[in-house]
Amino acid sequence: MRTHAPNWGSPRARALIEAGDVGGLIRWARVELGWRQVDLGKATGYSASAVSRLETAERSATDLDMIRNFAQALFIPAGALAAVLRVAPPSRTKVAADAGRHTEAEEDSMRRRSLLQAAGLAVPLSVLNGLDESLALLPSPASAPTPSNLMAQFRRARALFDGGNHKKLVLALPDLLATGHACAEDGEAGDYVRLAACYDLATEALSKIGRYSASRITADRSNIFSELSGSPLAAATSARAFSIVLRHEDRGATAQRVTLHAAAKVEATGLTTPAQAATYAQMLCTVAYAAAQAGDRDRALEMIGAAELAAKLLPNRHERPQTFSVTPASVALYKVGVLWGLGDAGAAVHAGKDLHPGQLPTAERRGRFHTDMARAWWQWGKADETAVALLAAHREAPAEVRDRPSMRAIVTELAERHPRTASVRQLTAAVHARSA
């Protein structure tokens, strides 16, 4: 066997990466090392026939563990692996523009611009379009791509999300993702976990402001990087973010299956650490919400009940960026949403009656509490109570009302159907004044 690593800059390697041919790249790297299929199988714990199947078949999601093991054995760099898996956009300095595609992209951008202007998004279009471009063509990191710098950026971005500052967050995301990709060049599991967490944050933010096509891109990338990391906690966090995207696509049943699968992997860890236990409790909440959206009443109520029991045993703290802090109050907030999703408006209002904003740690969560109550009141046909709840949400976190399409729709309907109600007039004035 040869002892030198394959030349990843060779024309053949570049062609396979550009074609997205995962099996072909693995086969080429194996041959470059002078290995037989049986040699690669022995090095990774697979049979020669399994190696052959992967080298000759199209990749599926179930192959990720095998791909990760083969990549490590064959010295495939993280950047090459990410590129061939189609989760790493090429560097801005390495890709030439295609005039035909550029024209098509400009036309698509114009169509998106008109739609977004009609929707009234508070985040400026120039900012949103800049993020779209960065997802297609990553910029170079603005600072040294080290894990400590990345985590400092991540904490600042998370604080922007928690504070409801969506404009500044969207502005910060391109450099955060670029730094995360640069840090993951060596392919360490922890680097993949951190990069997946960055994409999860992007998915949550983009879903919240109604940028669903972009959130699907970030969710897909997060799923692959979390799988490459081998961490069930990272995979669960990515599944939770992915479920948000699926629900917005009216695919509640699929969201339920995705979250159940991730929850089972977390449960298999034995839940021996606070991080594992908190992640599992959070996944029970997510499964319950997804089940409610899918109309699976029995499972939704079963899962939210299990989450209530689990939350009573957990400390109120974060251990890592990819884990969750779950408390009885946070589960109660999920219960409001679950009951609303099942169409039980009165039960949802009752579930939230003992909650108060001081039990929730961030402006985003406090605003979400009030908007969830507003949805329940609106479902019940109570216009005044709906407007009062939205006013409370606007005081806590204006972006929860201003930037979320579903909340803007309720505000619009309130103004059209109940223009003489005092609380509705106050709400409309507050929202318009903030947006001006």
JSON list of N, CA and C in Angstrom, two decimals, residues 135-210:
[
{"chain": "A", "resi": 135, "resn": "LEU", "atom": "N", "xyz": [-25.27, 32.31, 1.40]},
{"chain": "A", "resi": 135, "resn": "LEU", "atom": "CA", "xyz": [-25.57, 30.88, 1.44]},
{"chain": "A", "resi": 135, "resn": "LEU", "atom": "C", "xyz": [-25.15, 30.19, 0.14]},
{"chain": "A", "resi": 136, "resn": "ALA", "atom": "N", "xyz": [-25.13, 30.95, -0.95]},
{"chain": "A", "resi": 136, "resn": "ALA", "atom": "CA", "xyz": [-24.68, 30.39, -2.22]},
{"chain": "A", "resi": 136, "resn": "ALA", "atom": "C", "xyz": [-23.18, 30.52, -2.41]},
{"chain": "A", "resi": 137, "resn": "LEU", "atom": "N", "xyz": [-22.58, 31.55, -1.80]},
{"chain": "A", "resi": 137, "resn": "LEU", "atom": "CA", "xyz": [-21.17, 31.84, -2.03]},
{"chain": "A", "resi": 137, "resn": "LEU", "atom": "C", "xyz": [-20.60, 32.45, -0.75]},
{"chain": "A", "resi": 138, "resn": "LEU", "atom": "N", "xyz": [-20.01, 31.61, 0.10]},
{"chain": "A", "resi": 138, "resn": "LEU", "atom": "CA", "xyz": [-19.56, 32.07, 1.41]},
{"chain": "A", "resi": 138, "resn": "LEU", "atom": "C", "xyz": [-18.48, 33.14, 1.30]},
{"chain": "A", "resi": 139, "resn": "PRO", "atom": "N", "xyz": [-18.55, 34.19, 2.11]},
{"chain": "A", "resi": 139, "resn": "PRO", "atom": "CA", "xyz": [-17.45, 35.16, 2.17]},
{"chain": "A", "resi": 139, "resn": "PRO", "atom": "C", "xyz": [-16.29, 34.57, 2.96]},
{"chain": "A", "resi": 140, "resn": "SER", "atom": "N", "xyz": [-15.17, 35.26, 2.97]},
{"chain": "A", "resi": 140, "resn": "SER", "atom": "CA", "xyz": [-14.06, 34.88, 3.82]},
{"chain": "A", "resi": 140, "resn": "SER", "atom": "C", "xyz": [-14.34, 35.38, 5.23]},
{"chain": "A", "resi": 141, "resn": "PRO", "atom": "N", "xyz": [-13.91, 34.63, 6.26]},
{"chain": "A", "resi": 141, "resn": "PRO", "atom": "CA", "xyz": [-14.16, 35.08, 7.64]},
{"chain": "A", "resi": 141, "resn": "PRO", "atom": "C", "xyz": [-13.48, 36.43, 7.90]},
{"chain": "A", "resi": 142, "resn": "ALA", "atom": "N", "xyz": [-14.16, 37.26, 8.69]},
{"chain": "A", "resi": 142, "resn": "ALA", "atom": "CA", "xyz": [-13.61, 38.59, 8.99]},
{"chain": "A", "resi": 142, "resn": "ALA", "atom": "C", "xyz": [-12.53, 38.54, 10.05]},
{"chain": "A", "resi": 143, "resn": "SER", "atom": "N", "xyz": [-12.51, 37.47, 10.85]},
{"chain": "A", "resi": 143, "resn": "SER", "atom": "CA", "xyz": [-11.50, 37.34, 11.90]},
{"chain": "A", "resi": 143, "resn": "SER", "atom": "C", "xyz": [-10.88, 35.94, 11.83]},
{"chain": "A", "resi": 144, "resn": "ALA", "atom": "N", "xyz": [-9.86, 35.72, 12.64]},
{"chain": "A", "resi": 144, "resn": "ALA", "atom": "CA", "xyz": [-9.17, 34.43, 12.63]},
{"chain": "A", "resi": 144, "resn": "ALA", "atom": "C", "xyz": [-10.16, 33.31, 12.96]},
{"chain": "A", "resi": 145, "resn": "PRO", "atom": "N", "xyz": [-10.25, 32.28, 12.11]},
{"chain": "A", "resi": 145, "resn": "PRO", "atom": "CA", "xyz": [-11.22, 31.20, 12.34]},
{"chain": "A", "resi": 145, "resn": "PRO", "atom": "C", "xyz": [-10.75, 30.21, 13.40]},
{"chain": "A", "resi": 146, "resn": "THR", "atom": "N", "xyz": [-10.90, 30.60, 14.65]},
{"chain": "A", "resi": 146, "resn": "THR", "atom": "CA", "xyz": [-10.55, 29.73, 15.77]},
{"chain": "A", "resi": 146, "resn": "THR", "atom": "C", "xyz": [-11.83, 29.36, 16.52]},
{"chain": "A", "resi": 147, "resn": "PRO", "atom": "N", "xyz": [-11.84, 28.22, 17.22]},
{"chain": "A", "resi": 147, "resn": "PRO", "atom": "CA", "xyz": [-13.04, 27.85, 17.98]},
{"chain": "A", "resi": 147, "resn": "PRO", "atom": "C", "xyz": [-13.47, 28.91, 18.98]},
{"chain": "A", "resi": 148, "resn": "SER", "atom": "N", "xyz": [-12.52, 29.57, 19.63]},
{"chain": "A", "resi": 148, "resn": "SER", "atom": "CA", "xyz": [-12.90, 30.59, 20.61]},
{"chain": "A", "resi": 148, "resn": "SER", "atom": "C", "xyz": [-13.56, 31.79, 19.94]},
{"chain": "A", "resi": 149, "resn": "ASN", "atom": "N", "xyz": [-13.01, 32.23, 18.80]},
{"chain": "A", "resi": 149, "resn": "ASN", "atom": "CA", "xyz": [-13.64, 33.32, 18.06]},
{"chain": "A", "resi": 149, "resn": "ASN", "atom": "C", "xyz": [-15.03, 32.94, 17.57]},
{"chain": "A", "resi": 150, "resn": "LEU", "atom": "N", "xyz": [-15.15, 31.69, 17.08]},
{"chain": "A", "resi": 150, "resn": "LEU", "atom": "CA", "xyz": [-16.44, 31.22, 16.60]},
{"chain": "A", "resi": 150, "resn": "LEU", "atom": "C", "xyz": [-17.48, 31.24, 17.71]},
{"chain": "A", "resi": 151, "resn": "MET", "atom": "N", "xyz": [-17.11, 30.74, 18.89]},
{"chain": "A", "resi": 151, "resn": "MET", "atom": "CA", "xyz": [-18.08, 30.67, 19.97]},
{"chain": "A", "resi": 151, "resn": "MET", "atom": "C", "xyz": [-18.42, 32.06, 20.50]},
{"chain": "A", "resi": 152, "resn": "ALA", "atom": "N", "xyz": [-17.47, 32.98, 20.45]},
{"chain": "A", "resi": 152, "resn": "ALA", "atom": "CA", "xyz": [-17.79, 34.36, 20.84]},
{"chain": "A", "resi": 152, "resn": "ALA", "atom": "C", "xyz": [-18.81, 34.96, 19.86]},
{"chain": "A", "resi": 153, "resn": "GLN", "atom": "N", "xyz": [-18.61, 34.71, 18.56]},
{"chain": "A", "resi": 153, "resn": "GLN", "atom": "CA", "xyz": [-19.56, 35.17, 17.56]},
{"chain": "A", "resi": 153, "resn": "GLN", "atom": "C", "xyz": [-20.92, 34.51, 17.77]},
{"chain": "A", "resi": 154, "resn": "PHE", "atom": "N", "xyz": [-20.90, 33.22, 18.07]},
{"chain": "A", "resi": 154, "resn": "PHE", "atom": "CA", "xyz": [-22.17, 32.50, 18.25]},
{"chain": "A", "resi": 154, "resn": "PHE", "atom": "C", "xyz": [-22.94, 33.06, 19.44]},
{"chain": "A", "resi": 155, "resn": "ARG", "atom": "N", "xyz": [-22.25, 33.33, 20.54]},
{"chain": "A", "resi": 155, "resn": "ARG", "atom": "CA", "xyz": [-22.93, 33.87, 21.72]},
{"chain": "A", "resi": 155, "resn": "ARG", "atom": "C", "xyz": [-23.54, 35.25, 21.42]},
{"chain": "A", "resi": 156, "resn": "ARG", "atom": "N", "xyz": [-22.81, 36.07, 20.67]},
{"chain": "A", "resi": 156, "resn": "ARG", "atom": "CA", "xyz": [-23.36, 37.38, 20.31]},
{"chain": "A", "resi": 156, "resn": "ARG", "atom": "C", "xyz": [-24.59, 37.23, 19.40]},
{"chain": "A", "resi": 157, "resn": "ALA", "atom": "N", "xyz": [-24.51, 36.29, 18.45]},
{"chain": "A", "resi": 157, "resn": "ALA", "atom": "CA", "xyz": [-25.63, 36.07, 17.55]},
{"chain": "A", "resi": 157, "resn": "ALA", "atom": "C", "xyz": [-26.83, 35.52, 18.31]},
{"chain": "A", "resi": 158, "resn": "ARG", "atom": "N", "xyz": [-26.58, 34.63, 19.25]},
{"chain": "A", "resi": 158, "resn": "ARG", "atom": "CA", "xyz": [-27.68, 34.07, 20.04]},
{"chain": "A", "resi": 158, "resn": "ARG", "atom": "C", "xyz": [-28.34, 35.15, 20.89]},
{"chain": "A", "resi": 159, "resn": "ALA", "atom": "N", "xyz": [-27.54, 36.07, 21.42]},
{"chain": "A", "resi": 159, "resn": "ALA", "atom": "CA", "xyz": [-28.09, 37.17, 22.21]},
{"chain": "A", "resi": 159, "resn": "ALA", "atom": "C", "xyz": [-28.98, 38.06, 21.34]},
{"chain": "A", "resi": 160, "resn": "LEU", "atom": "N", "xyz": [-28.59, 38.26, 20.08]},
{"chain": "A", "resi": 160, "resn": "LEU", "atom": "CA", "xyz": [-29.42, 39.04, 19.17]},
{"chain": "A", "resi": 160, "resn": "LEU", "atom": "C", "xyz": [-30.75, 38.34, 18.92]},
{"chain": "A", "resi": 161, "resn": "PHE", "atom": "N", "xyz": [-30.71, 37.02, 18.76]},
{"chain": "A", "resi": 161, "resn": "PHE", "atom": "CA", "xyz": [-31.95, 36.26, 18.57]},
{"chain": "A", "resi": 161, "resn": "PHE", "atom": "C", "xyz": [-32.83, 36.35, 19.81]},
{"chain": "A", "resi": 162, "resn": "ASP", "atom": "N", "xyz": [-32.21, 36.14, 20.97]},
{"chain": "A", "resi": 162, "resn": "ASP", "atom": "CA", "xyz": [-32.97, 36.16, 22.22]},
{"chain": "A", "resi": 162, "resn": "ASP", "atom": "C", "xyz": [-33.57, 37.53, 22.49]},
{"chain": "A", "resi": 163, "resn": "GLY", "atom": "N", "xyz": [-32.92, 38.58, 22.00]},
{"chain": "A", "resi": 163, "resn": "GLY", "atom": "CA", "xyz": [-33.42, 39.93, 22.18]},
{"chain": "A", "resi": 163, "resn": "GLY", "atom": "C", "xyz": [-34.35, 40.39, 21.08]},
{"chain": "A", "resi": 164, "resn": "GLY", "atom": "N", "xyz": [-34.57, 39.54, 20.07]},
{"chain": "A", "resi": 164, "resn": "GLY", "atom": "CA", "xyz": [-35.48, 39.90, 18.99]},
{"chain": "A", "resi": 164, "resn": "GLY", "atom": "C", "xyz": [-34.91, 40.89, 18.00]},
{"chain": "A", "resi": 165, "resn": "ASN", "atom": "N", "xyz": [-33.58, 41.01, 17.93]},
{"chain": "A", "resi": 165, "resn": "ASN", "atom": "CA", "xyz": [-32.97, 41.95, 16.99]},
{"chain": "A", "resi": 165, "resn": "ASN", "atom": "C", "xyz": [-32.64, 41.20, 15.70]},
{"chain": "A", "resi": 166, "resn": "HIS", "atom": "N", "xyz": [-33.66, 41.00, 14.88]},
{"chain": "A", "resi": 166, "resn": "HIS", "atom": "CA", "xyz": [-33.50, 40.15, 13.70]},
{"chain": "A", "resi": 166, "resn": "HIS", "atom": "C", "xyz": [-32.63, 40.79, 12.63]},
{"chain": "A", "resi": 167, "resn": "LYS", "atom": "N", "xyz": [-32.71, 42.09, 12.47]},
{"chain": "A", "resi": 167, "resn": "LYS", "atom": "CA", "xyz": [-31.90, 42.75, 11.45]},
{"chain": "A", "resi": 167, "resn": "LYS", "atom": "C", "xyz": [-30.41, 42.54, 11.72]},
{"chain": "A", "resi": 168, "resn": "LYS", "atom": "N", "xyz": [-29.98, 42.84, 12.94]},
{"chain": "A", "resi": 168, "resn": "LYS", "atom": "CA", "xyz": [-28.56, 42.67, 13.27]},
{"chain": "A", "resi": 168, "resn": "LYS", "atom": "C", "xyz": [-28.14, 41.21, 13.22]},
{"chain": "A", "resi": 169, "resn": "LEU", "atom": "N", "xyz": [-29.05, 40.31, 13.59]},
{"chain": "A", "resi": 169, "resn": "LEU", "atom": "CA", "xyz": [-28.72, 38.89, 13.53]},
{"chain": "A", "resi": 169, "resn": "LEU", "atom": "C", "xyz": [-28.50, 38.44, 12.09]},
{"chain": "A", "resi": 170, "resn": "VAL", "atom": "N", "xyz": [-29.39, 38.82, 11.19]},
{"chain": "A", "resi": 170, "resn": "VAL", "atom": "CA", "xyz": [-29.24, 38.42, 9.79]},
{"chain": "A", "resi": 170, "resn": "VAL", "atom": "C", "xyz": [-27.96, 39.02, 9.20]},
{"chain": "A", "resi": 171, "resn": "LEU", "atom": "N", "xyz": [-27.62, 40.23, 9.62]},
{"chain": "A", "resi": 171, "resn": "LEU", "atom": "CA", "xyz": [-26.35, 40.82, 9.18]},
{"chain": "A", "resi": 171, "resn": "LEU", "atom": "C", "xyz": [-25.15, 40.04, 9.68]},
{"chain": "A", "resi": 172, "resn": "ALA", "atom": "N", "xyz": [-25.27, 39.45, 10.88]},
{"chain": "A", "resi": 172, "resn": "ALA", "atom": "CA", "xyz": [-24.14, 38.74, 11.49]},
{"chain": "A", "resi": 172, "resn": "ALA", "atom": "C", "xyz": [-24.00, 37.31, 10.97]},
{"chain": "A", "resi": 173, "resn": "LEU", "atom": "N", "xyz": [-25.05, 36.74, 10.42]},
{"chain": "A", "resi": 173, "resn": "LEU", "atom": "CA", "xyz": [-25.02, 35.32, 10.05]},
{"chain": "A", "resi": 173, "resn": "LEU", "atom": "C", "xyz": [-23.98, 34.97, 8.99]},
{"chain": "A", "resi": 174, "resn": "PRO", "atom": "N", "xyz": [-23.80, 35.75, 7.90]},
{"chain": "A", "resi": 174, "resn": "PRO", "atom": "CA", "xyz": [-22.81, 35.34, 6.90]},
{"chain": "A", "resi": 174, "resn": "PRO", "atom": "C", "xyz": [-21.42, 35.12, 7.47]},
{"chain": "A", "resi": 175, "resn": "ASP", "atom": "N", "xyz": [-20.94, 36.04, 8.32]},
{"chain": "A", "resi": 175, "resn": "ASP", "atom": "CA", "xyz": [-19.60, 35.88, 8.87]},
{"chain": "A", "resi": 175, "resn": "ASP", "atom": "C", "xyz": [-19.56, 34.74, 9.88]},
{"chain": "A", "resi": 176, "resn": "LEU", "atom": "N", "xyz": [-20.65, 34.55, 10.64]},
{"chain": "A", "resi": 176, "resn": "LEU", "atom": "CA", "xyz": [-20.70, 33.44, 11.58]},
{"chain": "A", "resi": 176, "resn": "LEU", "atom": "C", "xyz": [-20.58, 32.11, 10.85]},
{"chain": "A", "resi": 177, "resn": "LEU", "atom": "N", "xyz": [-21.33, 31.95, 9.77]},
{"chain": "A", "resi": 177, "resn": "LEU", "atom": "CA", "xyz": [-21.28, 30.70, 9.01]},
{"chain": "A", "resi": 177, "resn": "LEU", "atom": "C", "xyz": [-19.93, 30.53, 8.32]},
{"chain": "A", "resi": 178, "resn": "ALA", "atom": "N", "xyz": [-19.37, 31.62, 7.80]},
{"chain": "A", "resi": 178, "resn": "ALA", "atom": "CA", "xyz": [-18.06, 31.54, 7.15]},
{"chain": "A", "resi": 178, "resn": "ALA", "atom": "C", "xyz": [-16.99, 31.11, 8.15]},
{"chain": "A", "resi": 179, "resn": "THR", "atom": "N", "xyz": [-17.03, 31.67, 9.35]},
{"chain": "A", "resi": 179, "resn": "THR", "atom": "CA", "xyz": [-16.05, 31.29, 10.38]},
{"chain": "A", "resi": 179, "resn": "THR", "atom": "C", "xyz": [-16.25, 29.83, 10.77]},
{"chain": "A", "resi": 180, "resn": "GLY", "atom": "N", "xyz": [-17.52, 29.40, 10.90]},
{"chain": "A", "resi": 180, "resn": "GLY", "atom": "CA", "xyz": [-17.79, 28.01, 11.24]},
{"chain": "A", "resi": 180, "resn": "GLY", "atom": "C", "xyz": [-17.25, 27.05, 10.21]},
{"chain": "A", "resi": 181, "resn": "HIS", "atom": "N", "xyz": [-17.42, 27.36, 8.94]},
{"chain": "A", "resi": 181, "resn": "HIS", "atom": "CA", "xyz": [-16.89, 26.49, 7.88]},
{"chain": "A", "resi": 181, "resn": "HIS", "atom": "C", "xyz": [-15.37, 26.46, 7.91]},
{"chain": "A", "resi": 182, "resn": "ALA", "atom": "N", "xyz": [-14.74, 27.62, 8.11]},
{"chain": "A", "resi": 182, "resn": "ALA", "atom": "CA", "xyz": [-13.28, 27.65, 8.15]},
{"chain": "A", "resi": 182, "resn": "ALA", "atom": "C", "xyz": [-12.75, 26.83, 9.32]},
{"chain": "A", "resi": 183, "resn": "CYS", "atom": "N", "xyz": [-13.44, 26.88, 10.46]},
{"chain": "A", "resi": 183, "resn": "CYS", "atom": "CA", "xyz": [-13.01, 26.11, 11.63]},
{"chain": "A", "resi": 183, "resn": "CYS", "atom": "C", "xyz": [-13.16, 24.61, 11.41]},
{"chain": "A", "resi": 184, "resn": "ALA", "atom": "N", "xyz": [-14.08, 24.22, 10.54]},
{"chain": "A", "resi": 184, "resn": "ALA", "atom": "CA", "xyz": [-14.35, 22.79, 10.31]},
{"chain": "A", "resi": 184, "resn": "ALA", "atom": "C", "xyz": [-13.48, 22.19, 9.23]},
{"chain": "A", "resi": 185, "resn": "GLU", "atom": "N", "xyz": [-12.49, 22.92, 8.74]},
{"chain": "A", "resi": 185, "resn": "GLU", "atom": "CA", "xyz": [-11.64, 22.40, 7.68]},
{"chain": "A", "resi": 185, "resn": "GLU", "atom": "C", "xyz": [-10.91, 21.12, 8.07]},
{"chain": "A", "resi": 186, "resn": "ASP", "atom": "N", "xyz": [-10.57, 20.98, 9.36]},
{"chain": "A", "resi": 186, "resn": "ASP", "atom": "CA", "xyz": [-9.83, 19.80, 9.80]},
{"chain": "A", "resi": 186, "resn": "ASP", "atom": "C", "xyz": [-10.73, 18.62, 10.09]},
{"chain": "A", "resi": 187, "resn": "GLY", "atom": "N", "xyz": [-12.04, 18.82, 10.09]},
{"chain": "A", "resi": 187, "resn": "GLY", "atom": "CA", "xyz": [-12.96, 17.70, 10.21]},
{"chain": "A", "resi": 187, "resn": "GLY", "atom": "C", "xyz": [-13.08, 17.09, 11.58]},
{"chain": "A", "resi": 188, "resn": "GLU", "atom": "N", "xyz": [-12.81, 17.85, 12.66]},
{"chain": "A", "resi": 188, "resn": "GLU", "atom": "CA", "xyz": [-12.99, 17.33, 14.00]},
{"chain": "A", "resi": 188, "resn": "GLU", "atom": "C", "xyz": [-14.46, 17.31, 14.36]},
{"chain": "A", "resi": 189, "resn": "ALA", "atom": "N", "xyz": [-14.87, 16.33, 15.18]},
{"chain": "A", "resi": 189, "resn": "ALA", "atom": "CA", "xyz": [-16.28, 16.19, 15.54]},
{"chain": "A", "resi": 189, "resn": "ALA", "atom": "C", "xyz": [-16.82, 17.46, 16.20]},
{"chain": "A", "resi": 190, "resn": "GLY", "atom": "N", "xyz": [-16.03, 18.05, 17.10]},
{"chain": "A", "resi": 190, "resn": "GLY", "atom": "CA", "xyz": [-16.47, 19.25, 17.78]},
{"chain": "A", "resi": 190, "resn": "GLY", "atom": "C", "xyz": [-16.68, 20.41, 16.84]},
{"chain": "A", "resi": 191, "resn": "ASP", "atom": "N", "xyz": [-15.86, 20.50, 15.80]},
{"chain": "A", "resi": 191, "resn": "ASP", "atom": "CA", "xyz": [-16.02, 21.57, 14.81]},
{"chain": "A", "resi": 191, "resn": "ASP", "atom": "C", "xyz": [-17.33, 21.41, 14.05]},
{"chain": "A", "resi": 192, "resn": "TYR", "atom": "N", "xyz": [-17.67, 20.16, 13.71]},
{"chain": "A", "resi": 192, "resn": "TYR", "atom": "CA", "xyz": [-18.94, 19.91, 13.04]},
{"chain": "A", "resi": 192, "resn": "TYR", "atom": "C", "xyz": [-20.12, 20.26, 13.94]},
{"chain": "A", "resi": 193, "resn": "VAL", "atom": "N", "xyz": [-20.01, 19.94, 15.24]},
{"chain": "A", "resi": 193, "resn": "VAL", "atom": "CA", "xyz": [-21.08, 20.26, 16.19]},
{"chain": "A", "resi": 193, "resn": "VAL", "atom": "C", "xyz": [-21.30, 21.77, 16.23]},
{"chain": "A", "resi": 194, "resn": "ARG", "atom": "N", "xyz": [-20.21, 22.52, 16.32]},
{"chain": "A", "resi": 194, "resn": "ARG", "atom": "CA", "xyz": [-20.34, 23.98, 16.40]},
{"chain": "A", "resi": 194, "resn": "ARG", "atom": "C", "xyz": [-20.91, 24.57, 15.10]},
{"chain": "A", "resi": 195, "resn": "LEU", "atom": "N", "xyz": [-20.48, 24.03, 13.96]},
{"chain": "A", "resi": 195, "resn": "LEU", "atom": "CA", "xyz": [-21.00, 24.53, 12.69]},
{"chain": "A", "resi": 195, "resn": "LEU", "atom": "C", "xyz": [-22.49, 24.21, 12.56]},
{"chain": "A", "resi": 196, "resn": "ALA", "atom": "N", "xyz": [-22.88, 23.01, 12.97]},
{"chain": "A", "resi": 196, "resn": "ALA", "atom": "CA", "xyz": [-24.31, 22.66, 12.94]},
{"chain": "A", "resi": 196, "resn": "ALA", "atom": "C", "xyz": [-25.12, 23.60, 13.82]},
{"chain": "A", "resi": 197, "resn": "ALA", "atom": "N", "xyz": [-24.57, 23.97, 14.99]},
{"chain": "A", "resi": 197, "resn": "ALA", "atom": "CA", "xyz": [-25.28, 24.88, 15.89]},
{"chain": "A", "resi": 197, "resn": "ALA", "atom": "C", "xyz": [-25.47, 26.25, 15.24]},
{"chain": "A", "resi": 198, "resn": "CYS", "atom": "N", "xyz": [-24.47, 26.70, 14.50]},
{"chain": "A", "resi": 198, "resn": "CYS", "atom": "CA", "xyz": [-24.60, 27.98, 13.78]},
{"chain": "A", "resi": 198, "resn": "CYS", "atom": "C", "xyz": [-25.71, 27.91, 12.75]},
{"chain": "A", "resi": 199, "resn": "TYR", "atom": "N", "xyz": [-25.77, 26.81, 12.02]},
{"chain": "A", "resi": 199, "resn": "TYR", "atom": "CA", "xyz": [-26.84, 26.67, 11.03]},
{"chain": "A", "resi": 199, "resn": "TYR", "atom": "C", "xyz": [-28.20, 26.51, 11.70]},
{"chain": "A", "resi": 200, "resn": "ASP", "atom": "N", "xyz": [-28.27, 25.87, 12.88]},
{"chain": "A", "resi": 200, "resn": "ASP", "atom": "CA", "xyz": [-29.54, 25.77, 13.60]},
{"chain": "A", "resi": 200, "resn": "ASP", "atom": "C", "xyz": [-30.06, 27.15, 13.98]},
{"chain": "A", "resi": 201, "resn": "LEU", "atom": "N", "xyz": [-29.17, 28.00, 14.46]},
{"chain": "A", "resi": 201, "resn": "LEU", "atom": "CA", "xyz": [-29.57, 29.36, 14.82]},
{"chain": "A", "resi": 201, "resn": "LEU", "atom": "C", "xyz": [-30.09, 30.10, 13.59]},
{"chain": "A", "resi": 202, "resn": "ALA", "atom": "N", "xyz": [-29.40, 29.94, 12.47]},
{"chain": "A", "resi": 202, "resn": "ALA", "atom": "CA", "xyz": [-29.86, 30.57, 11.23]},
{"chain": "A", "resi": 202, "resn": "ALA", "atom": "C", "xyz": [-31.24, 30.05, 10.83]},
{"chain": "A", "resi": 203, "resn": "THR", "atom": "N", "xyz": [-31.46, 28.75, 10.98]},
{"chain": "A", "resi": 203, "resn": "THR", "atom": "CA", "xyz": [-32.75, 28.16, 10.62]},
{"chain": "A", "resi": 203, "resn": "THR", "atom": "C", "xyz": [-33.87, 28.74, 11.48]},
{"chain": "A", "resi": 204, "resn": "GLU", "atom": "N", "xyz": [-33.64, 28.83, 12.79]},
{"chain": "A", "resi": 204, "resn": "GLU", "atom": "CA", "xyz": [-34.66, 29.39, 13.68]},
{"chain": "A", "resi": 204, "resn": "GLU", "atom": "C", "xyz": [-35.00, 30.83, 13.30]},
{"chain": "A", "resi": 205, "resn": "ALA", "atom": "N", "xyz": [-33.96, 31.62, 13.05]},
{"chain": "A", "resi": 205, "resn": "ALA", "atom": "CA", "xyz": [-34.19, 33.03, 12.74]},
{"chain": "A", "resi": 205, "resn": "ALA", "atom": "C", "xyz": [-34.91, 33.19, 11.41]},
{"chain": "A", "resi": 206, "resn": "LEU", "atom": "N", "xyz": [-34.45, 32.47, 10.39]},
{"chain": "A", "resi": 206, "resn": "LEU", "atom": "CA", "xyz": [-35.06, 32.60, 9.07]},
{"chain": "A", "resi": 206, "resn": "LEU", "atom": "C", "xyz": [-36.50, 32.10, 9.06]},
{"chain": "A", "resi": 207, "resn": "SER", "atom": "N", "xyz": [-36.78, 31.04, 9.81]},
{"chain": "A", "resi": 207, "resn": "SER", "atom": "CA", "xyz": [-38.16, 30.55, 9.90]},
{"chain": "A", "resi": 207, "resn": "SER", "atom": "C", "xyz": [-39.05, 31.56, 10.58]},
{"chain": "A", "resi": 208, "resn": "LYS", "atom": "N", "xyz": [-38.52, 32.20, 11.61]},
{"chain": "A", "resi": 208, "resn": "LYS", "atom": "CA", "xyz": [-39.32, 33.15, 12.37]},
{"chain": "A", "resi": 208, "resn": "LYS", "atom": "C", "xyz": [-39.74, 34.35, 11.50]},
{"chain": "A", "resi": 209, "resn": "ILE", "atom": "N", "xyz": [-38.85, 34.81, 10.64]},
{"chain": "A", "resi": 209, "resn": "ILE", "atom": "CA", "xyz": [-39.18, 36.00, 9.84]},
{"chain": "A", "resi": 209, "resn": "ILE", "atom": "C", "xyz": [-39.78, 35.64, 8.48]},
{"chain": "A", "resi": 210, "resn": "GLY", "atom": "N", "xyz": [-40.06, 34.35, 8.28]},
{"chain": "A", "resi": 210, "resn": "GLY", "atom": "CA", "xyz": [-40.76, 33.95, 7.06]},
{"chain": "A", "resi": 210, "resn": "GLY", "atom": "C", "xyz": [-39.90, 33.71, 5.85]}
]
